[in-house]
mmCIF file of N, CA and C in Angstrom:
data_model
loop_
_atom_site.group_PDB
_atom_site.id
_atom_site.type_symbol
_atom_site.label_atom_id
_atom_site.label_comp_id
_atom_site.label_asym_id
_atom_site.label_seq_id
_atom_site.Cartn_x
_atom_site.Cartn_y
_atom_site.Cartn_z
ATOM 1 N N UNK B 1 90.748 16.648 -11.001
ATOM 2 C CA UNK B 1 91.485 15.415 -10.911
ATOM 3 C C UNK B 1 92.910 15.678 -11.381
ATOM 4 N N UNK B 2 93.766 15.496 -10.287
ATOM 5 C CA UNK B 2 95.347 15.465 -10.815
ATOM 6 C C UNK B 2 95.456 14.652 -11.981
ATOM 7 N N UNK B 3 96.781 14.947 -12.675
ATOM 8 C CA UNK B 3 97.391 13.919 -13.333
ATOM 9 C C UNK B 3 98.698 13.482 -13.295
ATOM 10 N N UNK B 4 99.268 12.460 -13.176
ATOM 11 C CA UNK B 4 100.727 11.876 -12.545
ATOM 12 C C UNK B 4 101.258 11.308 -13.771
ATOM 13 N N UNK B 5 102.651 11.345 -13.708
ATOM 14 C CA UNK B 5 103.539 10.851 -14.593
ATOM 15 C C UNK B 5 104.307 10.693 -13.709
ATOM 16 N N UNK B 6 105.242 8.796 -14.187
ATOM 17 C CA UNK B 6 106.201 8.209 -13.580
ATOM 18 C C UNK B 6 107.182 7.979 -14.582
ATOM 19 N N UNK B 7 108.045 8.170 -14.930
ATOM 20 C CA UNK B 7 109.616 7.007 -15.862
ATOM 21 C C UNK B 7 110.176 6.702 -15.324
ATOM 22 N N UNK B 8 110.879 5.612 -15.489
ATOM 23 C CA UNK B 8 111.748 4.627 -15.021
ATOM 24 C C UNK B 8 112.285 4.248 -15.761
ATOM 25 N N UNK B 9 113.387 4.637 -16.414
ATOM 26 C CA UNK B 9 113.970 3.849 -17.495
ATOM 27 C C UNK B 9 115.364 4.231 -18.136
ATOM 28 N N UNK B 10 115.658 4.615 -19.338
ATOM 29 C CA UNK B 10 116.934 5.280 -19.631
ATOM 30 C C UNK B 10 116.544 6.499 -19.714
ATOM 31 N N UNK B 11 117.640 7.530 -19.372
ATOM 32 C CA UNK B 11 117.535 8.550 -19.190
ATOM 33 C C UNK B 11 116.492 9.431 -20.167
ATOM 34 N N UNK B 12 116.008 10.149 -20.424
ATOM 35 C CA UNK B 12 115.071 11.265 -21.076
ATOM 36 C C UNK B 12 115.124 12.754 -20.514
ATOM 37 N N UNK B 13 114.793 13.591 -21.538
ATOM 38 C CA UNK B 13 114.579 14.681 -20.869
ATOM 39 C C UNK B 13 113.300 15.320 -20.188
ATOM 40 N N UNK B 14 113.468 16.292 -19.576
ATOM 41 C CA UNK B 14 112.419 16.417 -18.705
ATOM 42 C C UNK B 14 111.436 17.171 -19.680
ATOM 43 N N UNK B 15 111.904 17.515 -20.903
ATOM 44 C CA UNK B 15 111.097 18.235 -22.041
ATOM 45 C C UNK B 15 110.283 17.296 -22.629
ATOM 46 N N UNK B 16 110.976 15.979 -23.167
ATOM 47 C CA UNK B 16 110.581 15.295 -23.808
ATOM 48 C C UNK B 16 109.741 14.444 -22.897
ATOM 49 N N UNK B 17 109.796 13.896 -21.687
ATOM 50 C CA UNK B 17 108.349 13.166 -21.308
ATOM 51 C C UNK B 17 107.431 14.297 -20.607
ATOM 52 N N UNK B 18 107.593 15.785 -20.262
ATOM 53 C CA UNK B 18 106.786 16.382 -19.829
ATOM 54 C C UNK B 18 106.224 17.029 -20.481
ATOM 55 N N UNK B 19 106.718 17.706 -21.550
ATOM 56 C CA UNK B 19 106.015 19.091 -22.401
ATOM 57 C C UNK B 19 105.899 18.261 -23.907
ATOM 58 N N UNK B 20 106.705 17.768 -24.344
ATOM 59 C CA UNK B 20 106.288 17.576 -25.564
ATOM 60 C C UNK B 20 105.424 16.144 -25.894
ATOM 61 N N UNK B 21 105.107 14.994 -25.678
ATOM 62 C CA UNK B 21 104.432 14.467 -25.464
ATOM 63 C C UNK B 21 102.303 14.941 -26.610
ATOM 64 N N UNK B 22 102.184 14.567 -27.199
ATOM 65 C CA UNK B 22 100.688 14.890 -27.929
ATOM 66 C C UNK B 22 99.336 15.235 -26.373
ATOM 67 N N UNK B 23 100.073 13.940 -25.375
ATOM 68 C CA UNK B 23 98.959 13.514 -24.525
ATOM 69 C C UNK B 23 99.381 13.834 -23.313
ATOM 70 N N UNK B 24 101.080 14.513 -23.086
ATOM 71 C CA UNK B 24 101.791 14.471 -21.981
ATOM 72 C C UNK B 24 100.861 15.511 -20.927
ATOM 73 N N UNK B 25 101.718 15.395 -19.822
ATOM 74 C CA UNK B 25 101.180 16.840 -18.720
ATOM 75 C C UNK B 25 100.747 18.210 -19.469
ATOM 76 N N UNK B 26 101.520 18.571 -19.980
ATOM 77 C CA UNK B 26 101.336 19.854 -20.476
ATOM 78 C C UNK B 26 99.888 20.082 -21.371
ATOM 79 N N UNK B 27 99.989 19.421 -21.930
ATOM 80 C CA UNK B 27 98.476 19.348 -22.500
ATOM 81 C C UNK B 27 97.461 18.798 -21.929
ATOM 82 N N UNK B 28 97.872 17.830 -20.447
ATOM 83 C CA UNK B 28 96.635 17.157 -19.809
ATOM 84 C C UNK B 28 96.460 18.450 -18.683
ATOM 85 N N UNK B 29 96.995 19.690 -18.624
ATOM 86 C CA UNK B 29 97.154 20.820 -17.442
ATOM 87 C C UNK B 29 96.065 21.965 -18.336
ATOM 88 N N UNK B 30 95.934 21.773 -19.954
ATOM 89 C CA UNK B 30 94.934 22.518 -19.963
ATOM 90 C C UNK B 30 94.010 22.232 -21.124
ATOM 91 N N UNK B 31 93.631 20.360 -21.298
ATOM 92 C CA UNK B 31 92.864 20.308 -22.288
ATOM 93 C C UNK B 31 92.572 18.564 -21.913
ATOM 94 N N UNK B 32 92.568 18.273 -20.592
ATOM 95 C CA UNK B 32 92.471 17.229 -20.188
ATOM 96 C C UNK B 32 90.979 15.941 -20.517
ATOM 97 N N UNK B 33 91.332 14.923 -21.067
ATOM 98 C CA UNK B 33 90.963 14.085 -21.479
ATOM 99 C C UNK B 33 90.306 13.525 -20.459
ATOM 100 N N UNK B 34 88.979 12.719 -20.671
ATOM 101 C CA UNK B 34 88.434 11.908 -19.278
ATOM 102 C C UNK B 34 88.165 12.750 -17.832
ATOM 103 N N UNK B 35 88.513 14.112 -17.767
ATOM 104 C CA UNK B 35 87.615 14.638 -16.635
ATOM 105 C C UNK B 35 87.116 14.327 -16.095
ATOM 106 N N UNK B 36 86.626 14.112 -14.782
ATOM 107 C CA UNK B 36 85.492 14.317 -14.199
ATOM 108 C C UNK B 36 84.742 15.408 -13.528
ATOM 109 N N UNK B 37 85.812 16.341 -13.160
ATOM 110 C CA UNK B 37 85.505 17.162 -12.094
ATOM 111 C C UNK B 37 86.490 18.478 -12.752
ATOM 112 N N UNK B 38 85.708 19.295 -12.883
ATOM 113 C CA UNK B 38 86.707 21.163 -13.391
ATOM 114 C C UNK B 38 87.306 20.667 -14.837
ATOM 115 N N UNK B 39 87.582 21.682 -15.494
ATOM 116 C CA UNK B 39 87.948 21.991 -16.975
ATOM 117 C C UNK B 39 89.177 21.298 -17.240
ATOM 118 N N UNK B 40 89.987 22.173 -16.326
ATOM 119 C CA UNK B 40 91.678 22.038 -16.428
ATOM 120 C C UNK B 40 92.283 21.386 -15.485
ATOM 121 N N UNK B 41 93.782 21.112 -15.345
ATOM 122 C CA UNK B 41 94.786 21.152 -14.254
ATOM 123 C C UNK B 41 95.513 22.735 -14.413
ATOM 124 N N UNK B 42 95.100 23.845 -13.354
ATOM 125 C CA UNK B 42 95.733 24.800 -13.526
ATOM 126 C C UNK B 42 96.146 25.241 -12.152
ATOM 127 N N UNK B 43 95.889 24.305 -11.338
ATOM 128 C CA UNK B 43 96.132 25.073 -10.078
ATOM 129 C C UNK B 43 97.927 24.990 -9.597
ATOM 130 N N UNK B 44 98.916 24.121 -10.610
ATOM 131 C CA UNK B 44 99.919 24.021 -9.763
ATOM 132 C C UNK B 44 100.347 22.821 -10.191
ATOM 133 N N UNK B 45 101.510 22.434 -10.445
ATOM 134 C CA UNK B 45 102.321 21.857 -11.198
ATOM 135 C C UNK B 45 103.640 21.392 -10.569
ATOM 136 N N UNK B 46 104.680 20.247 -10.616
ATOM 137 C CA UNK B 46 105.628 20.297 -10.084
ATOM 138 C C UNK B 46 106.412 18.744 -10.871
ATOM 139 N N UNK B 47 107.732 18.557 -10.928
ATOM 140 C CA UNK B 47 108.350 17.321 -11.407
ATOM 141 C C UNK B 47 109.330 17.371 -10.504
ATOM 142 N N UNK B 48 109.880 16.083 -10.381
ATOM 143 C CA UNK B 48 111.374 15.959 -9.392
ATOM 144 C C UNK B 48 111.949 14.625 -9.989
ATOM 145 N N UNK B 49 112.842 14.644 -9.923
ATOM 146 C CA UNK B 49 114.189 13.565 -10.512
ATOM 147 C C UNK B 49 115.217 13.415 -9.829
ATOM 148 N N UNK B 50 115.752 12.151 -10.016
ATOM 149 C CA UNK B 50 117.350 11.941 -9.737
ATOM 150 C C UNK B 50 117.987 12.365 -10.618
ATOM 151 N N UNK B 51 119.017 12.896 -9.675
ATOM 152 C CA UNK B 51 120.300 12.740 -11.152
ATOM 153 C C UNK B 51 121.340 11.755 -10.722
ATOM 154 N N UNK B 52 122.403 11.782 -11.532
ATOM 155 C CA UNK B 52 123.128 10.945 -11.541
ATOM 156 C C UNK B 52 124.298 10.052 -10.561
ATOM 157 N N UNK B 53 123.979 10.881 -9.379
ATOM 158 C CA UNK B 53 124.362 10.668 -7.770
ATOM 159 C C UNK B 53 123.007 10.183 -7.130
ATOM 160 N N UNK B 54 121.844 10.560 -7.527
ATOM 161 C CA UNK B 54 121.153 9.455 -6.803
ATOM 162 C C UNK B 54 120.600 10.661 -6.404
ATOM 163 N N UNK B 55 120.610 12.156 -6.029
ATOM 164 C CA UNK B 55 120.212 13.357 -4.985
ATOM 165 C C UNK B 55 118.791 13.598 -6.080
ATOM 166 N N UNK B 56 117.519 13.684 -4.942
ATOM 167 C CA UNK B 56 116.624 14.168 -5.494
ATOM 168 C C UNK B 56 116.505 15.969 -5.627
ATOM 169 N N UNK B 57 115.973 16.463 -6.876
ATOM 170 C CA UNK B 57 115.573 17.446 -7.040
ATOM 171 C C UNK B 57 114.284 18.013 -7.531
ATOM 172 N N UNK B 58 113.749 18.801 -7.188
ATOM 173 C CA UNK B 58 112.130 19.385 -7.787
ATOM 174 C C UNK B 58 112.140 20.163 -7.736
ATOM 175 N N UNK B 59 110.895 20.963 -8.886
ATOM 176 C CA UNK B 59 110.707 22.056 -9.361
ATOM 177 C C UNK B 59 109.308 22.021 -9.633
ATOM 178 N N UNK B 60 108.835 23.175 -8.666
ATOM 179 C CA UNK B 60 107.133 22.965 -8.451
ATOM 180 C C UNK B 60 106.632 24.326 -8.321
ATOM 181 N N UNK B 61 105.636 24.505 -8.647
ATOM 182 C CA UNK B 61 104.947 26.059 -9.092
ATOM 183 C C UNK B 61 103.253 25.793 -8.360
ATOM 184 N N UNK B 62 102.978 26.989 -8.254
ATOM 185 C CA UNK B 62 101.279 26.850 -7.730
ATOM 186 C C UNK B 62 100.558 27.608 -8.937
ATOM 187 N N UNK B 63 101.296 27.845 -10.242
ATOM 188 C CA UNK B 63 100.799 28.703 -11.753
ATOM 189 C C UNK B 63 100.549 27.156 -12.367
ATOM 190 N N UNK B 64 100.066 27.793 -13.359
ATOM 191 C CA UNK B 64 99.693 26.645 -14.704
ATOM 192 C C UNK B 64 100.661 26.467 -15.343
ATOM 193 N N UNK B 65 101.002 25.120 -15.768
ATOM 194 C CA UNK B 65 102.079 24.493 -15.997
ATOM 195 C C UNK B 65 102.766 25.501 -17.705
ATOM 196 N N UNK B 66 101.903 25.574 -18.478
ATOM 197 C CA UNK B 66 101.725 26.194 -19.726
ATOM 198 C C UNK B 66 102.122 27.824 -19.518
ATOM 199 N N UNK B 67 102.153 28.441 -18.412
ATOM 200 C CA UNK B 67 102.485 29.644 -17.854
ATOM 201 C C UNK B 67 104.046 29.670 -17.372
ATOM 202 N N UNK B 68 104.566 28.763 -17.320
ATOM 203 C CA UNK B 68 106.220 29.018 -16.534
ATOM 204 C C UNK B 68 107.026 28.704 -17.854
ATOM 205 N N UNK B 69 107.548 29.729 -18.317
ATOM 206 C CA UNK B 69 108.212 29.764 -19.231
ATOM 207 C C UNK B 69 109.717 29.518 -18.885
ATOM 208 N N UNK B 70 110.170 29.489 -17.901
ATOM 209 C CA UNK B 70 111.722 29.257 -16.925
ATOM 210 C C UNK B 70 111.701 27.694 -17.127
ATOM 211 N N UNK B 71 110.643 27.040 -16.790
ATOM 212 C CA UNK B 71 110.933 25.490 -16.505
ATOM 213 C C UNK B 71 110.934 25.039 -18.246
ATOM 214 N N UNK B 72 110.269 25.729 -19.406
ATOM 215 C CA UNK B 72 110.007 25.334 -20.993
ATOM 216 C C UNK B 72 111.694 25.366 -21.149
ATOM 217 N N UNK B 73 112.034 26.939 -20.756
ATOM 218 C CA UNK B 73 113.612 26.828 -21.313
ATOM 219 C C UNK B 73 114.810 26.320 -20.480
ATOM 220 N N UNK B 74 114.702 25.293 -19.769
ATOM 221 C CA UNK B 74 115.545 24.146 -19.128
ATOM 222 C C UNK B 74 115.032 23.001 -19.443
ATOM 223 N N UNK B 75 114.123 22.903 -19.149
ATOM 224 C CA UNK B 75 113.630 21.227 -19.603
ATOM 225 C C UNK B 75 114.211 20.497 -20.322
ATOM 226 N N UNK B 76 114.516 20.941 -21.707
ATOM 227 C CA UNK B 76 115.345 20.227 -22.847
ATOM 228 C C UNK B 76 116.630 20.211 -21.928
ATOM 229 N N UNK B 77 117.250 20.860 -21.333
ATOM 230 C CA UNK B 77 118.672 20.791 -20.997
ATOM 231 C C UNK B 77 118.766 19.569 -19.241
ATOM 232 N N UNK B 78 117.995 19.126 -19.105
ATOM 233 C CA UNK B 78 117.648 18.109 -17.756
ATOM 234 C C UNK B 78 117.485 16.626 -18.100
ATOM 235 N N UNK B 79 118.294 16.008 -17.625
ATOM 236 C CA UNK B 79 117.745 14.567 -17.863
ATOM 237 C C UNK B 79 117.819 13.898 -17.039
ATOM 238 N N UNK B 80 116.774 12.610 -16.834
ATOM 239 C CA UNK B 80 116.941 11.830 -16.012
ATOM 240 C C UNK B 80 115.869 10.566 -16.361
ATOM 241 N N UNK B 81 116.650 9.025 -15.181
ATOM 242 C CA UNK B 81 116.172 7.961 -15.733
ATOM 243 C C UNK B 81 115.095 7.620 -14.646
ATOM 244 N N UNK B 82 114.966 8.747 -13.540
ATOM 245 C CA UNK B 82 113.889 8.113 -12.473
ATOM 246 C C UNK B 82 113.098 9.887 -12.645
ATOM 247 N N UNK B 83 111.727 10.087 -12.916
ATOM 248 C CA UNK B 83 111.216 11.226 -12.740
ATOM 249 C C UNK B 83 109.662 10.821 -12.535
ATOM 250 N N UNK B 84 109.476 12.076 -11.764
ATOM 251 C CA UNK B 84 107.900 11.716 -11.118
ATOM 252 C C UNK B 84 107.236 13.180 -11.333
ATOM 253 N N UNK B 85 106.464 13.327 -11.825
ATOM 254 C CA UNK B 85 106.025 14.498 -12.192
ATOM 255 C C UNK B 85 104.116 14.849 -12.118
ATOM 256 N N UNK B 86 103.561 15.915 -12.029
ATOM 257 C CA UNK B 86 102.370 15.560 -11.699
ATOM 258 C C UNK B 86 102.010 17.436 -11.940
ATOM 259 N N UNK B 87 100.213 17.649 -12.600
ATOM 260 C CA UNK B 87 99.757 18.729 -12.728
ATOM 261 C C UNK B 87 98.355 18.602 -11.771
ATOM 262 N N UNK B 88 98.030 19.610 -11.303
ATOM 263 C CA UNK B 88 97.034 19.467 -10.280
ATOM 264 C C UNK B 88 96.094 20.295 -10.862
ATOM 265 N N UNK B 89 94.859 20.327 -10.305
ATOM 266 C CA UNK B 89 93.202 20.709 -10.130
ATOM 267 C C UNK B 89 92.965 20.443 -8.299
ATOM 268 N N UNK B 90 93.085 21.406 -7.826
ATOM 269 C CA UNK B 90 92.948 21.710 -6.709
ATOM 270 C C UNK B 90 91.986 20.850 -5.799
ATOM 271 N N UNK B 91 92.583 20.154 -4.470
ATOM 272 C CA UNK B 91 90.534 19.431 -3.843
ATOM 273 C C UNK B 91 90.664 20.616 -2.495
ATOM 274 N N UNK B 92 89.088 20.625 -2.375
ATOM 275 C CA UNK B 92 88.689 21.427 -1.563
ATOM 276 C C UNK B 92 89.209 21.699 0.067
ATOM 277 N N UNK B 93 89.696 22.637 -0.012
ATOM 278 C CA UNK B 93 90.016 22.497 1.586
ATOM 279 C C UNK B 93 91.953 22.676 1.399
ATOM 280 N N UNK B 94 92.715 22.327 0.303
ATOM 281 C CA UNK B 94 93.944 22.300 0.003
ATOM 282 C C UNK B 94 94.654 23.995 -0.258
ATOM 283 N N UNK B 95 95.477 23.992 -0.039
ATOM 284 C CA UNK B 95 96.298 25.535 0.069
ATOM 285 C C UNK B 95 96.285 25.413 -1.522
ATOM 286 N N UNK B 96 95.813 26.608 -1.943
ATOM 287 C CA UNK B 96 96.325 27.378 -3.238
ATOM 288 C C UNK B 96 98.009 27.573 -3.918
ATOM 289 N N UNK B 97 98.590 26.657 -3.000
ATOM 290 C CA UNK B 97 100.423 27.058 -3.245
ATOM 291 C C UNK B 97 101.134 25.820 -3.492
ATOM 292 N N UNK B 98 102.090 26.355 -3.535
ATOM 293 C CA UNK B 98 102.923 25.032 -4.560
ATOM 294 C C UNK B 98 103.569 23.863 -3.194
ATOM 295 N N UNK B 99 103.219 24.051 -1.727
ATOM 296 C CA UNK B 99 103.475 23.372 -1.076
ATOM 297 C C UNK B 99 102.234 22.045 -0.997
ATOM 298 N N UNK B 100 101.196 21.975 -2.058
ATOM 299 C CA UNK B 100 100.414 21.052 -2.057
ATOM 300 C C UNK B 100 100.580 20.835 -3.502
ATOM 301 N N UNK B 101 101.525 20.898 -4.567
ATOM 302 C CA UNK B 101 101.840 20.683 -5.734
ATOM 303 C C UNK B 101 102.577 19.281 -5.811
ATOM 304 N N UNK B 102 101.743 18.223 -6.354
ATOM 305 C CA UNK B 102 103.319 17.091 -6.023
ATOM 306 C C UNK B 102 104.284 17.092 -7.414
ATOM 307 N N UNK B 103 105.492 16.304 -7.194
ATOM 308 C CA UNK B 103 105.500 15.849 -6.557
ATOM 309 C C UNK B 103 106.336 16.182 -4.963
ATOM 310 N N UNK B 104 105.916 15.223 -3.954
ATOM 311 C CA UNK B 104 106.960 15.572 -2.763
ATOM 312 C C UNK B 104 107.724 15.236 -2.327
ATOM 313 N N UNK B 105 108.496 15.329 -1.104
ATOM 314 C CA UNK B 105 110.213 14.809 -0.776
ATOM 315 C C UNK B 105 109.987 13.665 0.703
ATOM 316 N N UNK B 106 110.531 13.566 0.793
ATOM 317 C CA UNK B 106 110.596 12.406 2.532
ATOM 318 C C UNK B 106 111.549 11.890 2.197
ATOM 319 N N UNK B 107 112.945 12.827 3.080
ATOM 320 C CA UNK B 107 114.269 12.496 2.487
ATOM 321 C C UNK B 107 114.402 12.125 1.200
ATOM 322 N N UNK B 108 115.074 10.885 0.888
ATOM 323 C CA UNK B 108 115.537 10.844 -0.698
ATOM 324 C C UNK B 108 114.264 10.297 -1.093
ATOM 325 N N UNK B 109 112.736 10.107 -0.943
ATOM 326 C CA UNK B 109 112.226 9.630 -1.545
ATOM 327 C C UNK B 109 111.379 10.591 -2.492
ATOM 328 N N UNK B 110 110.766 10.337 -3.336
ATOM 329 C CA UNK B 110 109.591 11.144 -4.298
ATOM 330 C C UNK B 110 108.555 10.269 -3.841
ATOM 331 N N UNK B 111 107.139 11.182 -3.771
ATOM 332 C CA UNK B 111 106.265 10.473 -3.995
ATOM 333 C C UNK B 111 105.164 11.532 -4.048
ATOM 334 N N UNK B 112 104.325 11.303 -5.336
ATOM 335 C CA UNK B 112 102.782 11.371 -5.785
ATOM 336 C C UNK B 112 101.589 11.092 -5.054
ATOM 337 N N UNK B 113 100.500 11.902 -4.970
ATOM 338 C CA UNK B 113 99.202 10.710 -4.676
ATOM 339 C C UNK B 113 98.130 11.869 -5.362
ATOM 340 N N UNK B 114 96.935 11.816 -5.197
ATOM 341 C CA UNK B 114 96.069 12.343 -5.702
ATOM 342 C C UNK B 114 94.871 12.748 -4.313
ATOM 343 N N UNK B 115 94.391 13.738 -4.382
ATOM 344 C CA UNK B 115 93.529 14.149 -3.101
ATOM 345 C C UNK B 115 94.598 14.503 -1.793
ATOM 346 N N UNK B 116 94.136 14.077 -0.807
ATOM 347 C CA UNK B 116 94.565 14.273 0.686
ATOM 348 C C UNK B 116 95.049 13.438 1.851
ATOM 349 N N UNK B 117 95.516 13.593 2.319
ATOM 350 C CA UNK B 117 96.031 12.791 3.323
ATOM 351 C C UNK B 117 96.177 12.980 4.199
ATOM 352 N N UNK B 118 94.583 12.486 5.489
ATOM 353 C CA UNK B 118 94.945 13.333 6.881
ATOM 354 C C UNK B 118 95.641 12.854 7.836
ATOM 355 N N UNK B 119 95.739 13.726 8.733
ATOM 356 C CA UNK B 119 96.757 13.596 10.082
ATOM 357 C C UNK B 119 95.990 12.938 11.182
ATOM 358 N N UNK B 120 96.491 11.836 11.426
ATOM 359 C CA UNK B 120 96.367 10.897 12.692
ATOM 360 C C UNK B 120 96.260 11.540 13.550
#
């Protein structure tokens, strides 16, 4: 079972609502609370934000969130007041890679979901 994080609000860093947090992603990617299904979220990880022009950006991995040490030492230095962020546990049948990591793009939008979404 994924887990999603949304803010909306005054700006924050991407450290402070993603990694440091008691209950945040980072700890729900490898010691997750309420389970139902597999141990962890380790399959793949990703956050995206506005910045201050409004241009979306993301940064998404198909490693365990607790494993990318590049995104630990920026995080503190990123902020933003719209971020959507999300750690995954893989569903069956989904690519192993960070192109099924949300969150995702559709032009300027972000958006999350959990499981799959088939093609008409």
């Amino acid at each position: 079972m994924c887990r999603h994080l949304a803010w909306l609000g005054e700006p924050r860093t991407l450290a402070a609502l993603v990694l440091e947090p008691p209950c945040g992603l980072l700890r729900q990617s490898y010691s997750p609370r309420r389970q139902k299904r597999g141990l962890m979220n380790a399959d793949g990880w990703g956050v995206g934000f506005y910045d201050d022009a409004g241009a979306v950006h993301r940064w998404r991995s198909a490693r365990p969130m607790w494993s990318d040490t590049s995104f630990a030492s920026v995080a503190p230095a990123l902020s933003a007041g719209a971020v959507l962020a999300a750690v995954r546990s893989a569903s069956v049948g989904m690519p192993a890679d960070e192109t099924a990591a949300a969150p995702f793009t559709d032009g300027r939008w972000l958006l999350s979901h959990n499981g799959r979404v088939a093609r008409s």
